Short mmCIF file of C-alpha atoms and ligand atoms in Angstrom, two decimals:
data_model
loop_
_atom_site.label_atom_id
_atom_site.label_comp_id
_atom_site.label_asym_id
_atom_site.label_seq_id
_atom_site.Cartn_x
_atom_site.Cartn_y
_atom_site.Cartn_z
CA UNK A 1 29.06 -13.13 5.67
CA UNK A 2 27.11 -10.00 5.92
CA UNK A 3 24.65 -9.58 8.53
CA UNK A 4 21.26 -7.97 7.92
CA UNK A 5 18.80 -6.78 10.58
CA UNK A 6 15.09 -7.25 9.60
CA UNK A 7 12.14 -4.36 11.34
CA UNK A 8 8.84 -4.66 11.94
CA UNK A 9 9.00 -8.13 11.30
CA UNK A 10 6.05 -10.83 11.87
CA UNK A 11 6.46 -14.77 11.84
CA UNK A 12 5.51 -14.58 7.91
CA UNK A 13 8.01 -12.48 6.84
CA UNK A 14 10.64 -14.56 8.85
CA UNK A 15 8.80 -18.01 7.39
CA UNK A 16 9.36 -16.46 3.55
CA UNK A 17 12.77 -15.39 4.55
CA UNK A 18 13.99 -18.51 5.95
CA UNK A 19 12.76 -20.24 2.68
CA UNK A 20 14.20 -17.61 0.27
CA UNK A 21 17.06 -18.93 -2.25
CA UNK A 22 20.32 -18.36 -1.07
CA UNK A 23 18.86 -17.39 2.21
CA UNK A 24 22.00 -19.19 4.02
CA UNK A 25 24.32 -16.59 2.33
CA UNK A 26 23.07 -13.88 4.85
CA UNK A 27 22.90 -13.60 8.82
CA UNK A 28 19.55 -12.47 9.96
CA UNK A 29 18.32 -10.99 13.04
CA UNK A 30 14.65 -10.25 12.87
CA UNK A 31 13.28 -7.45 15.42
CA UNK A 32 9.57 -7.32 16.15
CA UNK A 33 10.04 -3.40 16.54
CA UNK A 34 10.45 -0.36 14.14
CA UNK A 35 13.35 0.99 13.04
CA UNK A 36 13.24 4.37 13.79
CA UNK A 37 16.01 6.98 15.12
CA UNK A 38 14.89 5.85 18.21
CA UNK A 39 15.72 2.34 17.95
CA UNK A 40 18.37 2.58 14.85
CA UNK A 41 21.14 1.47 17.39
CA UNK A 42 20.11 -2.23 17.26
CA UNK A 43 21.13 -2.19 13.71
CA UNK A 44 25.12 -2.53 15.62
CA UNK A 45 27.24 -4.51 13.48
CA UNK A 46 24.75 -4.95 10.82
CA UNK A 47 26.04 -3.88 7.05
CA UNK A 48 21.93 -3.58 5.91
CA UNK A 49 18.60 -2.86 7.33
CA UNK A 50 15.82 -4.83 5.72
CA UNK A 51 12.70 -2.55 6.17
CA UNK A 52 8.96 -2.27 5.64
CA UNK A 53 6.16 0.75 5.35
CA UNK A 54 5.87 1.63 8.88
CA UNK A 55 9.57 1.64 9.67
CA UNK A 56 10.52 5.42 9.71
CA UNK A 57 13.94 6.33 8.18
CA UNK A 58 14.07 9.77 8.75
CA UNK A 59 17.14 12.02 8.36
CA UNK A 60 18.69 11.03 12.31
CA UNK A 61 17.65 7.69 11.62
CA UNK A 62 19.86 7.18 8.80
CA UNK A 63 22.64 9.46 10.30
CA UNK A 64 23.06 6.38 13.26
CA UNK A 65 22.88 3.91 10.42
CA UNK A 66 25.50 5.54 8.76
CA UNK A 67 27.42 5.77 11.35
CA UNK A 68 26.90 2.18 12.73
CA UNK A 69 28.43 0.94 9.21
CA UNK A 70 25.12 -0.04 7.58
CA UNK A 71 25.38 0.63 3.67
CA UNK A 72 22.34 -0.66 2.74
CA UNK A 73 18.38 0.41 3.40
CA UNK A 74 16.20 -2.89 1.69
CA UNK A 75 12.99 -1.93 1.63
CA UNK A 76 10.29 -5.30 1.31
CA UNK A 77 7.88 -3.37 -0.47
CA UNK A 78 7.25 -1.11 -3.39
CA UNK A 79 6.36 2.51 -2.02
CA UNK A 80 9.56 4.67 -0.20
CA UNK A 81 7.65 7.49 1.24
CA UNK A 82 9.05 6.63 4.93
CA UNK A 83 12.79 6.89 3.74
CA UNK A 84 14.48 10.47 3.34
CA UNK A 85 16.09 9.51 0.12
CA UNK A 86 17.91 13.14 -0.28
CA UNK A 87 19.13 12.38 3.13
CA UNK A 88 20.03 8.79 2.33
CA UNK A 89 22.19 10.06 -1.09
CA UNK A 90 24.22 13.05 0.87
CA UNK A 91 25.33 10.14 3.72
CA UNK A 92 26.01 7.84 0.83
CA UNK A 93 23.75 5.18 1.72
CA UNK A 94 22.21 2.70 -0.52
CA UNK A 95 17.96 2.55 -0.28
CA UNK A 96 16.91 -0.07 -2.74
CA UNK A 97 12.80 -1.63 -2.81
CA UNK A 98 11.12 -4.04 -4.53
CA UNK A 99 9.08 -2.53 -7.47
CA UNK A 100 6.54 -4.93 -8.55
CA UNK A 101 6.49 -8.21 -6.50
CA UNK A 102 2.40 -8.79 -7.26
CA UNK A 103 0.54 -6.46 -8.62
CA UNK A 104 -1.85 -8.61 -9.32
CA UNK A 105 -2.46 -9.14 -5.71
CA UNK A 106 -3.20 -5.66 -4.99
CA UNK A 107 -5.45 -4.75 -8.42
CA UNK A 108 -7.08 -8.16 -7.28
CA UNK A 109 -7.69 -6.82 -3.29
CA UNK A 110 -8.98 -3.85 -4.57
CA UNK A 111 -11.88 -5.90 -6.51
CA UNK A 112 -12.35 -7.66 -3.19
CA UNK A 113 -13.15 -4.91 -1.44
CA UNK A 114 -15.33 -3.17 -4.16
CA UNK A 115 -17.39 -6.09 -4.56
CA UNK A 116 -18.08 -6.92 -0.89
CA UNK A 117 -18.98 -3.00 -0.08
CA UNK A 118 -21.54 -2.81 -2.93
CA UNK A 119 -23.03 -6.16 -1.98
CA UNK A 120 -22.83 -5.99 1.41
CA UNK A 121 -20.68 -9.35 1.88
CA UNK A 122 -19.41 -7.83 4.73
CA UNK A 123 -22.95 -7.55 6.53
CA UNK A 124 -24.40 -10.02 4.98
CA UNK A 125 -21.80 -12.66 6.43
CA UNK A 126 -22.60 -11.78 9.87
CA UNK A 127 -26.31 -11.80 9.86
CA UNK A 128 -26.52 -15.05 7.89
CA UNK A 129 -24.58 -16.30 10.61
CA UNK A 130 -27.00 -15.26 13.51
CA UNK A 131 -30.05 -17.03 11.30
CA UNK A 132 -30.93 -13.77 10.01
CA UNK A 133 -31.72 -13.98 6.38
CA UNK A 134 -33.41 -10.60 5.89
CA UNK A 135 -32.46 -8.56 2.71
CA UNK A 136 -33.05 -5.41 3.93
CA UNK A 137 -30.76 -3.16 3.27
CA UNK A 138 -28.40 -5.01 1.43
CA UNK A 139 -29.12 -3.64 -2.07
CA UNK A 140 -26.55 -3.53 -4.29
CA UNK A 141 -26.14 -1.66 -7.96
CA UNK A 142 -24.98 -3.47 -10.88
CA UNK A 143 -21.00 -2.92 -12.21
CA UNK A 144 -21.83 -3.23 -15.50
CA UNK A 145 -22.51 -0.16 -17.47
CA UNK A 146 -21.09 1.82 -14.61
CA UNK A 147 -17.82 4.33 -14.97
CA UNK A 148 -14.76 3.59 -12.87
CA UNK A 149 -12.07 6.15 -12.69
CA UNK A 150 -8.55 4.89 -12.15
CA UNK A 151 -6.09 7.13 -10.72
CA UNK A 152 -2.61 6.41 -11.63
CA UNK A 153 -2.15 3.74 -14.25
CA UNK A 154 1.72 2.14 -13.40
CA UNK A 155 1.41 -1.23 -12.64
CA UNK A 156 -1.37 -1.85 -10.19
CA UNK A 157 -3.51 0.62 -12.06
CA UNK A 158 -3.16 -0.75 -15.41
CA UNK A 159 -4.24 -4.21 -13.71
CA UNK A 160 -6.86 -3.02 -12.21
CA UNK A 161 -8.19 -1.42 -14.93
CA UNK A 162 -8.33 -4.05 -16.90
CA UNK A 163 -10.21 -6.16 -14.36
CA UNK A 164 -12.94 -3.44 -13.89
CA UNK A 165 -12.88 -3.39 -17.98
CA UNK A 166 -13.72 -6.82 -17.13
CA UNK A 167 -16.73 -6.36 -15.44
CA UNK A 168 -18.44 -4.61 -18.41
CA UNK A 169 -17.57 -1.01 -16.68
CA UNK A 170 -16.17 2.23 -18.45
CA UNK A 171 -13.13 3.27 -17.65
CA UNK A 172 -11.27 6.45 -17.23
CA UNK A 173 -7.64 7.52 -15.97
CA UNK A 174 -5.59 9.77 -14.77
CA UNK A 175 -2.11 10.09 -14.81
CA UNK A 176 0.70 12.98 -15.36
CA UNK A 177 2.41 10.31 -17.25
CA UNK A 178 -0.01 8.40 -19.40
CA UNK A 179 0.59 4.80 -21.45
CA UNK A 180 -1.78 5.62 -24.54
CA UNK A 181 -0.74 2.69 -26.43
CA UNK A 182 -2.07 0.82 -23.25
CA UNK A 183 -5.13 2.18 -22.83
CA UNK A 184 -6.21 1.99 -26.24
CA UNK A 185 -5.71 -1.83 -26.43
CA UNK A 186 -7.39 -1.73 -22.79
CA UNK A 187 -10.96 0.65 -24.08
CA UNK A 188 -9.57 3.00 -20.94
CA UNK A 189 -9.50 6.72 -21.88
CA UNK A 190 -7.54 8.99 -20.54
CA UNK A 191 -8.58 12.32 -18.91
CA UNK A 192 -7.82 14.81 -16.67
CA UNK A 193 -8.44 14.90 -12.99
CA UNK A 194 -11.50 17.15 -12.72
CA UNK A 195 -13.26 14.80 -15.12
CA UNK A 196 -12.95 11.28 -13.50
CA UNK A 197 -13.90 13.10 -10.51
CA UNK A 198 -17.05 14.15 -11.98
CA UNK A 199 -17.74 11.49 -14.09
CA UNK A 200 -16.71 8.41 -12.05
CA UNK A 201 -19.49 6.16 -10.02
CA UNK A 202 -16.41 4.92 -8.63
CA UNK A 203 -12.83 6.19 -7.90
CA UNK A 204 -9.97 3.95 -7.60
CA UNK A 205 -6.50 4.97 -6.38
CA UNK A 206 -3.11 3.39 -7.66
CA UNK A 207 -0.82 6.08 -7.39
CA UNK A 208 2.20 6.49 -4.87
CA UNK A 209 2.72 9.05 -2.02
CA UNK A 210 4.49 12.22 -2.88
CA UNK A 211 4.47 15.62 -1.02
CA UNK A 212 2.03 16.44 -4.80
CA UNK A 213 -0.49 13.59 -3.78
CA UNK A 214 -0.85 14.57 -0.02
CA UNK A 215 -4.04 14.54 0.46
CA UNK A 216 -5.26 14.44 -3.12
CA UNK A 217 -8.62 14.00 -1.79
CA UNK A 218 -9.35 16.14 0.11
CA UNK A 219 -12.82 18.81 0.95
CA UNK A 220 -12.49 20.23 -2.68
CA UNK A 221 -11.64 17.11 -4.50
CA UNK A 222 -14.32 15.19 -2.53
CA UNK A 223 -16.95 17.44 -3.25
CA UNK A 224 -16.17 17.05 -7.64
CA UNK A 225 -17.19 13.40 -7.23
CA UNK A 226 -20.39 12.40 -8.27
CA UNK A 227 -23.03 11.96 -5.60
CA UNK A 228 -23.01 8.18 -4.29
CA UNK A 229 -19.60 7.41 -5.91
CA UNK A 230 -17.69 4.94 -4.03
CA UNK A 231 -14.34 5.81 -3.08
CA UNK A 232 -11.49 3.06 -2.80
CA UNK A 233 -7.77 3.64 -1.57
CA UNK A 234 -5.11 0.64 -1.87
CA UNK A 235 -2.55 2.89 -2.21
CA UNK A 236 -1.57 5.01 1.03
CA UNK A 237 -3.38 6.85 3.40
CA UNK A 238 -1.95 9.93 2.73
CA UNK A 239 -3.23 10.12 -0.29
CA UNK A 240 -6.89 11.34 1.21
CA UNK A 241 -7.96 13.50 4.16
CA UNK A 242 -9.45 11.84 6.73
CA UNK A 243 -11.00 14.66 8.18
CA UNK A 244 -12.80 15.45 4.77
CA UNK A 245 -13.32 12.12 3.88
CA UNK A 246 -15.14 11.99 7.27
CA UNK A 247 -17.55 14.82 6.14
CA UNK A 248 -18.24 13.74 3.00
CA UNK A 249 -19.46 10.37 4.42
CA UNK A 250 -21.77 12.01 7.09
CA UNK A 251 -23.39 14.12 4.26
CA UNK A 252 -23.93 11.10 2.51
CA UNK A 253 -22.47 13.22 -0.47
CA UNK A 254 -19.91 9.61 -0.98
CA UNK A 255 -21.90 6.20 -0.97
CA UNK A 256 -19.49 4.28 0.19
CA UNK A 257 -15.35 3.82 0.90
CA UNK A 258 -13.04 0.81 1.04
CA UNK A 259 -9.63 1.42 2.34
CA UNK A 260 -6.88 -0.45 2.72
CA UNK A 261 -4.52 1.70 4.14
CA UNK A 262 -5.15 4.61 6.44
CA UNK A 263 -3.35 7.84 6.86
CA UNK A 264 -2.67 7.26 11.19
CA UNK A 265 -2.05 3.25 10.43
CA UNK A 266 1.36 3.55 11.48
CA UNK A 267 1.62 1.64 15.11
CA UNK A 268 -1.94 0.48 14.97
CA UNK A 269 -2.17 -1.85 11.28
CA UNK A 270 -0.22 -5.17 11.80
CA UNK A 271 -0.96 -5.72 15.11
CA UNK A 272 -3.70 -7.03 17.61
CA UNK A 273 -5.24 -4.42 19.43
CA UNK A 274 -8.38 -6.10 20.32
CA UNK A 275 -8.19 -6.05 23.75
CA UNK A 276 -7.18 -2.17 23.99
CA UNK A 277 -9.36 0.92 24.39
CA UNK A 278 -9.18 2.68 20.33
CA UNK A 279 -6.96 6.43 20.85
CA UNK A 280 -7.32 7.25 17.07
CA UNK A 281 -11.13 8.93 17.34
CA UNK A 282 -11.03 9.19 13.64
CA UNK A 283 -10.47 5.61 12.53
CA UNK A 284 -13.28 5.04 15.40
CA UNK A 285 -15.68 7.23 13.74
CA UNK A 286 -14.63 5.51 10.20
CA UNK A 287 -15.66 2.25 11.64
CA UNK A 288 -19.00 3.41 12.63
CA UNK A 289 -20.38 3.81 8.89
CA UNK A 290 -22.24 0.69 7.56
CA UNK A 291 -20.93 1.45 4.04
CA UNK A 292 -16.87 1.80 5.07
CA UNK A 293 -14.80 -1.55 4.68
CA UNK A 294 -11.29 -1.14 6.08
CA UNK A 295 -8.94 -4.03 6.05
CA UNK A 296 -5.26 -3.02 7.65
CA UNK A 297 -2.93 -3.12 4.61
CA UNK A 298 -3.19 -6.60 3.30
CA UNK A 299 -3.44 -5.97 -0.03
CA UNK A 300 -0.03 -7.41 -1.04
CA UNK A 301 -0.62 -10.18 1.06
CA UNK A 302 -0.05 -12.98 -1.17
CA UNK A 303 1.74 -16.39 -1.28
CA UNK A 304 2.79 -15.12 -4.61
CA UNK A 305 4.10 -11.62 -3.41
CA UNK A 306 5.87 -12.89 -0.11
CA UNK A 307 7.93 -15.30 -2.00
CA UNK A 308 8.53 -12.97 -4.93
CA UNK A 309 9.40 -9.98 -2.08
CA UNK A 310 11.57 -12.51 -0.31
CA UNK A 311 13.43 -13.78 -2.98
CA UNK A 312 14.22 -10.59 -4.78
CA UNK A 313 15.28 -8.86 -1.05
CA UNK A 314 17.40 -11.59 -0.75
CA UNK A 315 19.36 -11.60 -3.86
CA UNK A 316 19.83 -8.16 -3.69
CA UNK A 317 21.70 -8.19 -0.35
CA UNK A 318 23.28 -11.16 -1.37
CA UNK A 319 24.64 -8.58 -4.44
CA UNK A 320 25.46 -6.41 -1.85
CA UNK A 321 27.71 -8.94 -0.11
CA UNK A 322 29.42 -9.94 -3.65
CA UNK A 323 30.07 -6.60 -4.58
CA UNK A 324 27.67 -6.76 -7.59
CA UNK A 325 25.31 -4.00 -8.94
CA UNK A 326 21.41 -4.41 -8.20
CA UNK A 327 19.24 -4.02 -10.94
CA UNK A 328 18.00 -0.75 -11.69
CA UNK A 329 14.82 -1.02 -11.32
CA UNK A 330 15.37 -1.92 -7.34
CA UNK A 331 17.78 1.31 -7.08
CA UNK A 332 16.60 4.54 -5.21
CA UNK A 333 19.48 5.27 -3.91
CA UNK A 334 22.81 3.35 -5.27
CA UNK A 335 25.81 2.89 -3.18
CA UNK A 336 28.76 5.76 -3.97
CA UNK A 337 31.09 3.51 -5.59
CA UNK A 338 28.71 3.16 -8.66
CA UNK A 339 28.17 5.75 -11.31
P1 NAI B 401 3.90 2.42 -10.19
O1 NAI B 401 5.08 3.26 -9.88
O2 NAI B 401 4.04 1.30 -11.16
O3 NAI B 401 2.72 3.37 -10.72
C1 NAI B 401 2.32 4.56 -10.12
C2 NAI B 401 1.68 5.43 -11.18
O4 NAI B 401 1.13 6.58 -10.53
C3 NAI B 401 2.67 5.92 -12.24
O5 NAI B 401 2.18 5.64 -13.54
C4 NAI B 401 2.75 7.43 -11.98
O6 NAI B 401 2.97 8.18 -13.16
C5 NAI B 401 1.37 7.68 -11.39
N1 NAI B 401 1.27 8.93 -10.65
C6 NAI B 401 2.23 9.58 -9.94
N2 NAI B 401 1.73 10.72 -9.41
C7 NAI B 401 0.42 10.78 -9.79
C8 NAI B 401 -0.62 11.72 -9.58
N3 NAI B 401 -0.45 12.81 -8.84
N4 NAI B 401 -1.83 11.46 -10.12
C9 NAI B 401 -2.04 10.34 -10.86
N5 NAI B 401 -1.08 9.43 -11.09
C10 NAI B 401 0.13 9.64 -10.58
O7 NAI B 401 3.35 1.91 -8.79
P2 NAI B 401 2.47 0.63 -8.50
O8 NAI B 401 3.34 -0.56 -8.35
O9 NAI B 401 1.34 0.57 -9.46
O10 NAI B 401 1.91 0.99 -7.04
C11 NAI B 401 1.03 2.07 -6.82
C12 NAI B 401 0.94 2.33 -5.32
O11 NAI B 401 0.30 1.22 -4.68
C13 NAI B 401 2.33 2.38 -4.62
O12 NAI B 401 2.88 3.66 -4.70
C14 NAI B 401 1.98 2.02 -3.21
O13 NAI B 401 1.73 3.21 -2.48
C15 NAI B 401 0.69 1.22 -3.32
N6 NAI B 401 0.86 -0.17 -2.87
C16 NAI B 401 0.02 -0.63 -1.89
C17 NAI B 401 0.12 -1.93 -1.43
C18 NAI B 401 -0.80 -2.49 -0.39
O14 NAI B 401 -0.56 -3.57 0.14
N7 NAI B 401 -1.90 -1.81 -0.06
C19 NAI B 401 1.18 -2.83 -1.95
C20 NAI B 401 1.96 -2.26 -3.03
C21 NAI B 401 1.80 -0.97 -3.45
#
C-alpha cells in the first residue's frame, strides 16, 4: 500500500479525504505544516506528496523528495505556480493537479464579492447590526448596462462571463488564446488588453500565474482603467502589484477592489491570526480602505469542489499505486516510464 503525506492540511481537507472513494487504498499522514525544502524530510518513506498553493516545491525541495523515494507531487488544486516543474521533469518526478474541480464555485465567489463591494453588504451588515440603519454612504451603481472586462476566458472565465452576461452587463475579454465560437454564443467580444482596460467599469481576472502575468497590473496597467472601475482578483496575487494597486486606491483613480488572493498570503491566509500584531504593512494599509473586500482564498471553497478535489486526488494516487496512467488532463509532469 503506498503511503502519501498530505501539507498544509486543515481538518476539512482530512474530513473530504477520509470520505473519498477508495480512500482505504492509500496510507495517509496529514501534516499541519508546509512542505518546503525545509521540512521535505517528513515526506520519509512516503512514495507521494499531496500538496496545496502555499506549499513551496522549489528546486532543493524536490531534490530531498527525490531522493527520499517520493515519485509523485499531487497537487489539490488547479494553479502550479509553487512547483519548479523544469526541475521536477530533469529529477524525473511526477507533478500532477486537479484542473477543474468547480469552476463554478470560483466564477460564483467572484459575483459574491462584486456584489457585496458595490452594495456595501459588507458595511451595511455591521451597522444594521449596531441599530444603525443610516444609508449614507452606501450607494451603489446599477450592473446592468455596465461593461465588465474578463481577463482570461479558460474555465472560470468563461463562467463568469456568462454570469455577468447575466446581469444585463457588456462583456469584453482578453485572452492570447481566444474561444470565438464561445463568445459568440455568449454576446462576449473579444479584444485586446489596452481596450478592456479602457473600456471596462469593471475588471475581472481568471487567468493563471506565469513569469508573463507577474504583475499584470501594475502602475501602467492601473492607470489605462477607467476612472472608478472596480478591480477584482480570484486568481493569484501575483497577478497585480500591491504597491501600485495601493496608489491607485489612495488617488481614488480605482473605485473599488475585491481580492481573493493576495500576493504576501503565503503563511498568513488559512490561518487565525487574530490575536497577533499584523507584520505585512501592506495588507494593513489594504484593509484600511472602505471600498476593499478581501476574503483569504476561499473561492474554491465548496462542498462541491472538496469532494470533486478529493476524489479525483485520490484516484490518481490510487493509479499511481496500480501502475496505471493518469489522465492527461491531471499531467504536468508524467512519471519517466511513460512516453
Ligand atoms: P484555465 O487554464 O482553464 O484558464 C486560464 C485562461 O487564461 C486560459 O484560457 C489561458 O489562455 C488564459 N491566459 C493565460 N495567460 C493569459 C494572459 N496573459 N492574459 C489573459 N489570459 C491568459 O484556468 P481556470 O481553471 O479558469 O483558472 C484560472 C485561475 O484561477 C487559475 O490559474 C488559478 O490561479 C485561479 N484559481 C483560483 C482559485 C481560488 O480559490 N481563488 C481556485 C482555482 C483557480
Amino acid at each position: 500500500m503506498n503511503t502519501v503525506a498530505f501539507y498544509d492540511t486543515k481538518p476539512y481537507d482530512r474530513e473530504y479525504f477520509e470520505r473519498a472513494p477508495a480512500a482505504d487504498r492509500l496510507r495517509r499522514q496529514f501534516h499541519e505544516f508546509r512542505l518546503s525544502s525545509e521540512t521535505a524530510a517528513t515526506a520519509a518513506g512516503a512514495q507521494a506528496v499531496c500538496v496545496f498553493v502555499n506549499d513551496r516545491l522549489d528546486a532543493a525541495c524536490l531534490q530531498q523528495l527525490h531522493q527520499l523515494g517520493v515519485r509523485l507531487v499531487a497537487l489539490r488544486c488547479a494553479g502550479f505556480n509553487n512547483v519548479d516543474l523544469t526541475a521536477a521533469k530533469a529529477l524525473g518526478l511526477a507533478v500532477i493537479r486537479v484542473p477543474a474541480y468547480s469552476p463554478y464555485a470560483v466564477a460564483e465567489h467572484t459575483i459574491a464579492l462584486l456584489l457585496a463591494l458595490n452594495r456595501k453588504i459588507h458595511r451595511a451588515y455591521n451597522r444594521v447590526r449596531e441599530h444603525n440603519f443610516s444609508l449614507s454612504g452606501l450607494v451603489g451603481f446599477d450592473l446592468h448596462g455596465k461593461t465588465v472586462g474578463v481577463v482570461g476566458t479558460g474555465k472560470i472565465g468563461k463562467i463568469a462571463a456568462q454570469i455577468f452576461r447575466g446581469f444585463g452587463t457588456d462583456v469584453l475579454a482578453y485572452d492570447p488564446f481566444p474561444a470565438p465560437e464561445w463568445a459568440a454564443t455568449q454576446g462576449v467580444r473579444y479584444t485586446d488588453f489596452a481596450t478592456l482596460l479602457s473600456a471596462s467599469h469593471i475588471v475581472s481576472l481568471h487567468l493563471p500565474l506565469t513569469p508573463q502575468s507577474r504583475y499584470l497590473l501594475n502602475a501602467e496597467s492601473l492607470a489605462r482603467m477607467k476612472p472608478g472601475a472596480y478591480l477584482l482578483n480570484t486568481s493569484r496575487g501575483k497577478l497585480v502589484d500591491t504597491t501600485a494597486l495601493i496608489e491607485a486606491l489612495k488617488t481614488g483613480r480605482l473605485g473599488g477592489v475585491a481580492l481573493d488572493v493576495y500576493e504576501e498570503e503565503e503563511g498568513l491566509f488559512f490561518e487565525d491570526h487574530s490575536g497577533e500584531i499584523l507584520q505585512d504593512d501592506e495588507l494593513s494599509r489594504l484593509l484600511t480602505f472602505p471600498n476593499v473586500l478581501i476574503t483569504a482564498h476561499q473561492a474554491f471553497f465548496t462542498h462541491e469542489a472538496l469532494s470533486e478535489i478529493a476524489l479525483m486526488t485520490t484516484a490518481n494516487l490510487v493509479r499511481l499505486a496500480d501502475g496505471q496512467p493518469f489522465p492527461a488532463e491531471s499531467v504536468l509532469v508524467d512519471l519517466p516510464s511513460r512516453p
